[in-house]
XYZ file of C-alpha atoms in Angstrom:
382
model
C -19.937 -2.851 -7.623
C -17.232 -0.588 -9.417
C -14.567 0.994 -7.262
C -15.542 4.316 -8.689
C -18.956 3.894 -7.330
C -17.797 3.256 -3.924
C -15.508 6.150 -3.281
C -16.333 9.012 -1.108
C -18.163 12.035 -2.853
C -15.892 14.904 -3.219
C -18.801 17.005 -1.452
C -18.359 14.997 1.722
C -14.725 16.090 2.299
C -14.561 18.311 5.255
C -12.986 21.231 3.329
C -15.870 21.102 0.779
C -18.650 21.430 3.118
C -20.536 24.530 4.204
C -19.689 23.737 7.779
C -16.281 25.037 7.532
C -17.640 28.539 7.589
C -18.715 27.982 11.121
C -16.623 27.825 14.255
C -14.477 24.693 14.077
C -13.390 23.170 17.174
C -10.483 20.806 17.428
C -10.920 18.304 20.259
C -7.313 17.210 21.379
C -4.266 19.020 22.025
C -1.651 16.308 21.396
C 0.797 15.820 18.723
C -1.983 14.670 16.212
C -3.853 17.920 16.605
C -0.735 19.908 15.541
C -0.456 17.724 12.515
C -4.109 17.905 11.521
C -3.774 21.818 12.063
C -1.207 21.969 9.449
C -2.923 19.522 7.153
C -6.128 21.485 7.474
C -4.643 25.018 6.919
C -3.443 23.721 3.453
C -7.105 23.413 2.823
C -8.043 26.991 4.269
C -9.282 25.444 7.528
C -8.180 26.847 10.788
C -9.346 25.923 14.598
C -11.346 28.614 15.954
C -10.592 26.890 19.489
C -9.182 23.667 20.861
C -10.989 21.437 23.227
C -9.854 18.953 25.921
C -11.061 16.985 28.786
C -7.912 17.614 30.736
C -8.381 20.626 33.023
C -4.679 21.207 33.351
C -4.679 22.203 29.799
C -7.929 24.322 29.760
C -7.176 28.039 29.651
C -3.988 27.580 27.826
C -3.139 28.066 24.006
C -1.643 26.046 21.303
C 0.077 28.342 18.627
C -2.041 31.109 19.703
C -5.335 29.246 19.777
C -7.100 29.051 23.065
C -7.961 25.893 24.702
C -11.615 25.305 26.168
C -13.456 22.608 27.937
C -16.615 21.286 26.164
C -18.738 22.860 28.533
C -17.145 26.160 27.628
C -17.590 25.482 24.003
C -21.375 24.947 24.438
C -21.496 28.017 26.458
C -19.550 30.410 24.208
C -20.606 29.208 20.692
C -24.419 28.738 19.310
C -23.248 27.029 16.010
C -19.930 25.024 15.567
C -18.568 21.814 14.232
C -16.199 19.485 16.168
C -12.983 17.622 14.624
C -11.573 14.986 16.794
C -7.933 15.468 16.176
C -6.810 12.528 18.246
C -5.903 9.012 17.430
C -9.065 6.785 16.382
C -8.635 4.573 19.513
C -9.039 7.755 21.730
C -11.780 9.135 19.540
C -14.183 6.349 20.539
C -14.731 7.461 24.055
C -15.051 11.170 22.911
C -17.853 10.075 20.721
C -19.417 8.206 23.495
C -19.226 11.456 25.781
C -20.783 13.480 22.949
C -23.627 11.037 22.526
C -24.191 11.278 26.199
C -24.462 14.922 26.089
C -26.858 14.599 23.262
C -24.457 16.789 20.913
C -26.296 17.446 17.677
C -23.602 19.512 15.992
C -21.342 17.955 13.041
C -18.473 15.769 14.268
C -15.619 14.675 12.206
C -12.817 12.389 12.887
C -9.242 13.530 11.300
C -6.081 11.398 11.481
C -2.915 11.869 9.259
C -3.636 9.549 6.413
C 0.110 8.452 5.821
C 3.084 7.609 8.078
C 5.342 10.210 6.606
C 3.654 12.546 4.362
C 1.729 15.302 5.798
C -0.843 15.169 3.019
C -4.030 13.698 1.782
C -4.459 11.551 -1.297
C -5.606 14.122 -3.768
C -9.006 13.639 -5.243
C -8.066 14.728 -8.837
C -5.109 12.313 -8.741
C -7.391 9.306 -7.750
C -9.998 10.186 -10.501
C -7.267 10.710 -12.941
C -5.727 7.203 -12.000
C -8.945 5.291 -11.375
C -7.935 2.540 -13.761
C -4.791 1.867 -11.626
C -6.967 1.780 -8.314
C -9.450 -0.311 -10.166
C -6.483 -2.682 -11.121
C -5.410 -2.914 -7.319
C -8.896 -3.524 -6.379
C -9.607 -6.323 -8.547
C -6.212 -8.042 -7.415
C -7.641 -8.500 -3.966
C -8.875 -11.963 -2.941
C -12.169 -11.412 -1.410
C -15.043 -8.955 -0.801
C -13.922 -8.022 2.603
C -10.426 -7.134 1.286
C -12.100 -4.889 -1.389
C -14.418 -3.429 1.324
C -11.349 -2.392 3.292
C -9.470 -1.008 0.333
C -12.209 1.258 -0.483
C -12.632 2.286 3.120
C -8.690 2.819 3.270
C -8.790 5.129 0.109
C -11.605 7.119 1.610
C -9.428 7.596 4.614
C -6.654 8.602 2.712
C -8.922 11.170 0.941
C -10.687 12.516 3.931
C -8.508 11.932 6.947
C -11.483 10.265 8.724
C -10.370 6.711 10.031
C -13.804 6.012 11.733
C -15.210 3.878 9.260
C -12.001 1.619 9.338
C -12.739 0.730 13.124
C -15.888 -1.317 11.758
C -13.649 -3.664 10.224
C -11.318 -4.417 13.128
C -10.830 -8.062 13.469
C -7.902 -9.160 15.822
C -4.651 -7.689 17.255
C -1.848 -9.394 15.338
C -0.505 -9.475 11.869
C -0.800 -13.385 12.047
C -4.326 -13.801 11.126
C -4.967 -17.676 11.831
C -7.950 -17.486 9.393
C -5.589 -16.815 6.377
C -2.272 -17.979 7.382
C -1.726 -21.727 7.739
C -0.352 -23.022 11.079
C 2.939 -25.180 10.521
C 5.475 -26.363 13.060
C 8.695 -25.556 10.851
C 8.383 -22.163 9.968
C 11.204 -19.617 9.567
C 10.335 -16.178 10.165
C 11.813 -12.725 9.183
C 10.892 -9.756 11.439
C 11.746 -6.409 9.703
C 11.150 -3.780 12.149
C 11.343 -5.992 15.131
C 11.185 -3.053 17.679
C 11.803 -4.673 21.194
C 10.481 -7.985 20.363
C 6.589 -7.456 20.401
C 5.709 -8.941 17.070
C 8.342 -11.679 17.769
C 6.355 -12.697 20.677
C 2.945 -12.752 18.726
C 4.606 -14.839 16.117
C 6.035 -17.346 18.779
C 2.296 -17.354 19.993
C 0.938 -17.864 16.593
C 3.217 -20.975 15.852
C 2.756 -22.249 19.530
C 6.464 -21.925 20.157
C 7.497 -24.278 17.252
C 9.458 -22.822 14.485
C 12.874 -23.515 12.787
C 14.535 -19.964 12.900
C 13.762 -16.558 13.426
C 15.557 -13.496 11.896
C 15.028 -10.130 13.409
C 16.040 -6.782 12.043
C 15.939 -3.511 14.208
C 18.150 -0.404 13.416
C 17.538 1.685 16.487
C 20.088 1.057 19.180
C 17.815 1.404 22.188
C 15.175 -0.889 20.724
C 17.812 -3.453 19.628
C 19.106 -3.554 23.271
C 15.859 -4.411 24.497
C 15.360 -6.930 21.717
C 18.713 -8.749 22.785
C 17.477 -8.926 26.514
C 14.165 -10.401 25.273
C 15.905 -13.086 23.500
C 18.573 -13.661 26.346
C 16.118 -13.738 29.445
C 13.553 -15.346 27.550
C 15.879 -18.308 26.677
C 14.559 -18.001 23.033
C 16.595 -20.421 20.749
C 17.608 -20.086 17.081
C 17.027 -16.488 16.699
C 19.471 -14.287 14.758
C 19.561 -10.638 15.465
C 20.753 -7.701 13.192
C 21.273 -4.212 14.280
C 20.495 -2.739 10.919
C 17.539 -1.108 9.035
C 15.882 -2.957 6.228
C 16.160 -1.396 2.704
C 16.503 -2.071 -1.007
C 20.312 -1.999 -1.039
C 23.294 -1.991 1.180
C 24.240 1.317 2.322
C 24.252 4.032 5.095
C 21.359 6.322 5.847
C 20.432 9.143 8.013
C 18.344 7.868 11.073
C 16.296 10.232 13.009
C 16.072 9.102 16.672
C 17.216 10.172 20.264
C 20.507 10.626 21.505
C 19.831 7.850 24.356
C 16.625 5.981 24.336
C 17.850 2.798 26.301
C 15.158 3.666 28.750
C 12.462 5.062 26.191
C 11.183 2.597 23.738
C 8.757 3.912 21.017
C 8.031 3.459 17.318
C 8.900 6.876 15.781
C 12.665 6.479 14.991
C 12.735 6.795 11.093
C 14.532 7.396 7.794
C 12.330 10.144 6.523
C 11.800 13.027 8.898
C 12.892 14.737 12.210
C 11.428 13.637 15.479
C 9.513 16.638 16.825
C 6.673 15.892 14.352
C 6.287 12.197 15.229
C 7.136 11.660 18.857
C 3.787 11.979 21.069
C 3.794 15.052 23.444
C 2.980 12.572 26.195
C 6.494 11.322 26.256
C 7.968 14.897 27.209
C 10.902 14.432 25.083
C 12.715 17.814 24.642
C 13.957 18.970 21.082
C 17.522 18.843 22.033
C 17.162 15.006 22.664
C 16.762 14.540 18.925
C 19.591 13.482 16.958
C 20.525 12.396 13.392
C 22.896 9.421 12.884
C 24.374 7.457 9.982
C 23.288 3.782 10.356
C 23.744 0.596 8.179
C 20.684 -0.626 6.176
C 20.649 -3.802 4.107
C 18.402 -6.154 2.188
C 16.818 -9.103 3.553
C 18.265 -10.978 0.554
C 21.544 -10.017 1.621
C 21.164 -10.744 5.155
C 19.533 -14.211 4.819
C 22.119 -15.371 2.108
C 19.716 -17.901 0.828
C 18.332 -19.245 3.869
C 14.846 -20.455 4.102
C 12.121 -18.013 4.722
C 8.422 -19.040 5.127
C 6.821 -15.784 6.749
C 8.099 -12.391 6.498
C 6.683 -9.339 8.332
C 7.575 -5.797 7.158
C 6.489 -2.979 9.616
C 9.419 -0.594 9.014
C 8.011 2.902 9.721
C 7.000 3.687 6.014
C 10.090 1.902 4.500
C 8.004 -0.948 3.811
C 8.173 -0.908 0.002
C 12.068 -0.408 0.073
C 12.122 -3.482 2.117
C 9.772 -5.458 -0.230
C 12.207 -4.695 -2.999
C 15.270 -5.860 -1.046
C 13.338 -9.098 -0.398
C 12.565 -9.791 -3.914
C 14.961 -12.868 -4.446
C 14.014 -14.476 -1.062
C 10.289 -14.066 -2.203
C 10.788 -15.448 -5.502
C 12.617 -18.595 -4.227
C 10.590 -19.365 -1.171
C 7.034 -17.881 -1.765
C 6.764 -16.742 1.729
C 3.676 -15.568 3.452
C 4.101 -11.749 3.446
C 2.336 -9.496 6.118
C 2.931 -5.765 6.754
C 0.910 -2.556 6.942
C -0.695 -1.201 3.877
C -0.604 2.499 2.459
C 2.151 3.818 4.847
C 3.605 6.023 2.193
C 1.426 8.107 -0.410
C 4.049 7.508 -3.345
C 3.568 3.576 -3.037
C 0.001 3.156 -2.352
C -0.540 1.408 -5.751
C 2.677 -0.211 -5.876
C 2.930 -2.511 -2.985
C 0.235 -5.046 -3.945
C 1.077 -4.935 -7.739
C 4.744 -5.568 -6.972
C 3.935 -8.754 -4.868
C 1.788 -10.111 -7.800
C 4.672 -9.036 -10.245
C 6.991 -11.075 -8.276
C 4.583 -14.316 -7.995
C 1.287 -13.959 -9.677
C -0.077 -16.926 -7.718
C -0.073 -14.835 -4.450
C -3.452 -14.376 -2.992
C -3.682 -10.912 -1.194
C -5.962 -10.009 1.463
C -6.450 -6.813 3.541
C -7.440 -6.950 6.968
C -8.015 -4.288 9.749
C -6.068 -4.908 12.783
C -5.701 -2.993 16.188
C -1.958 -3.764 16.796
C -0.461 -2.373 20.000
C -3.054 0.329 20.055
C -2.714 1.409 16.489
C -5.536 0.719 13.923
C -3.718 -0.575 10.913
C -4.664 -1.784 7.570
C -2.830 -5.056 6.979
C -1.822 -6.886 3.797
C -1.457 -10.621 3.947
C -0.091 -12.408 0.830
C -0.261 -16.219 0.529
C 0.241 -18.815 -2.068
């Protein structure tokens, strides 16, 4: 079946339905709810009320909109629709709750489709560039990858991530069904955080590897990464307190003044912290800072050293990192893994760029629940 026949119908988008004329209840009061509120206001949709299971929040307001319990919603409104404005893993128990309550009203899930851009993939843009979408679709190696690509595009168009949950298979970038197991891998970890993925790779290769190179720009996360390597007595690991990019330069980095005691994955090169840090961390605005940090390319840092596997999960700088790894990829043809579709601008470029560097790459998409985040992962192998 052609891609054009599988994309969600424009009439099915929330803002094109008649239901938007009804009272709209946003279920969830965290950071995601505020982001969704801004997204949908651009489409002419505003919440009538918020809803939450936390009794401490009920009775309060968010930006002048009241917060109700579910029981109050049922009591106060005869007709309504519910928009689940929580991360997908938190939406599942709410759906179970609504099913138990025999809720018959329309229920949607809504999550920000891109890591940085507060925007949807525009339907007119997709239709106008269908040949480009088809080209990427046909580059994928198997039917499962194509199914996930279609579902991912539908998520980018609609904000509804629910359908992607049906494809979740595993909790790591290193899918053993696709990536061959070897005892002499040299691994490059771009966006190493505090070492979480490094440990997953260690488990994947059964502790047998040649070298590991890990890049992490955030100072607090980097300190934790150093401690992991030191106290875990891990050998042949080379750490770089730099960000991955497509050139060696200095960039503005949005982070915290002191996050040695707080480790989270929201430091970034693209936007301020107040819209990306979860409310649950209780971090005050005056704690956010902008600092200049060094970024560099994988090609420069490795200086020609062997690379067998490269993982890129760099908070939406993924395509820039990929461009900065071009010579390494051309020379060694490593397995490349990363999150697909983090930036709207490069949605169609990532897979095409990999195939341009090395046409023999086979590219797969898989859906993984990695550290609580439902990610569309690309895996490129030769």
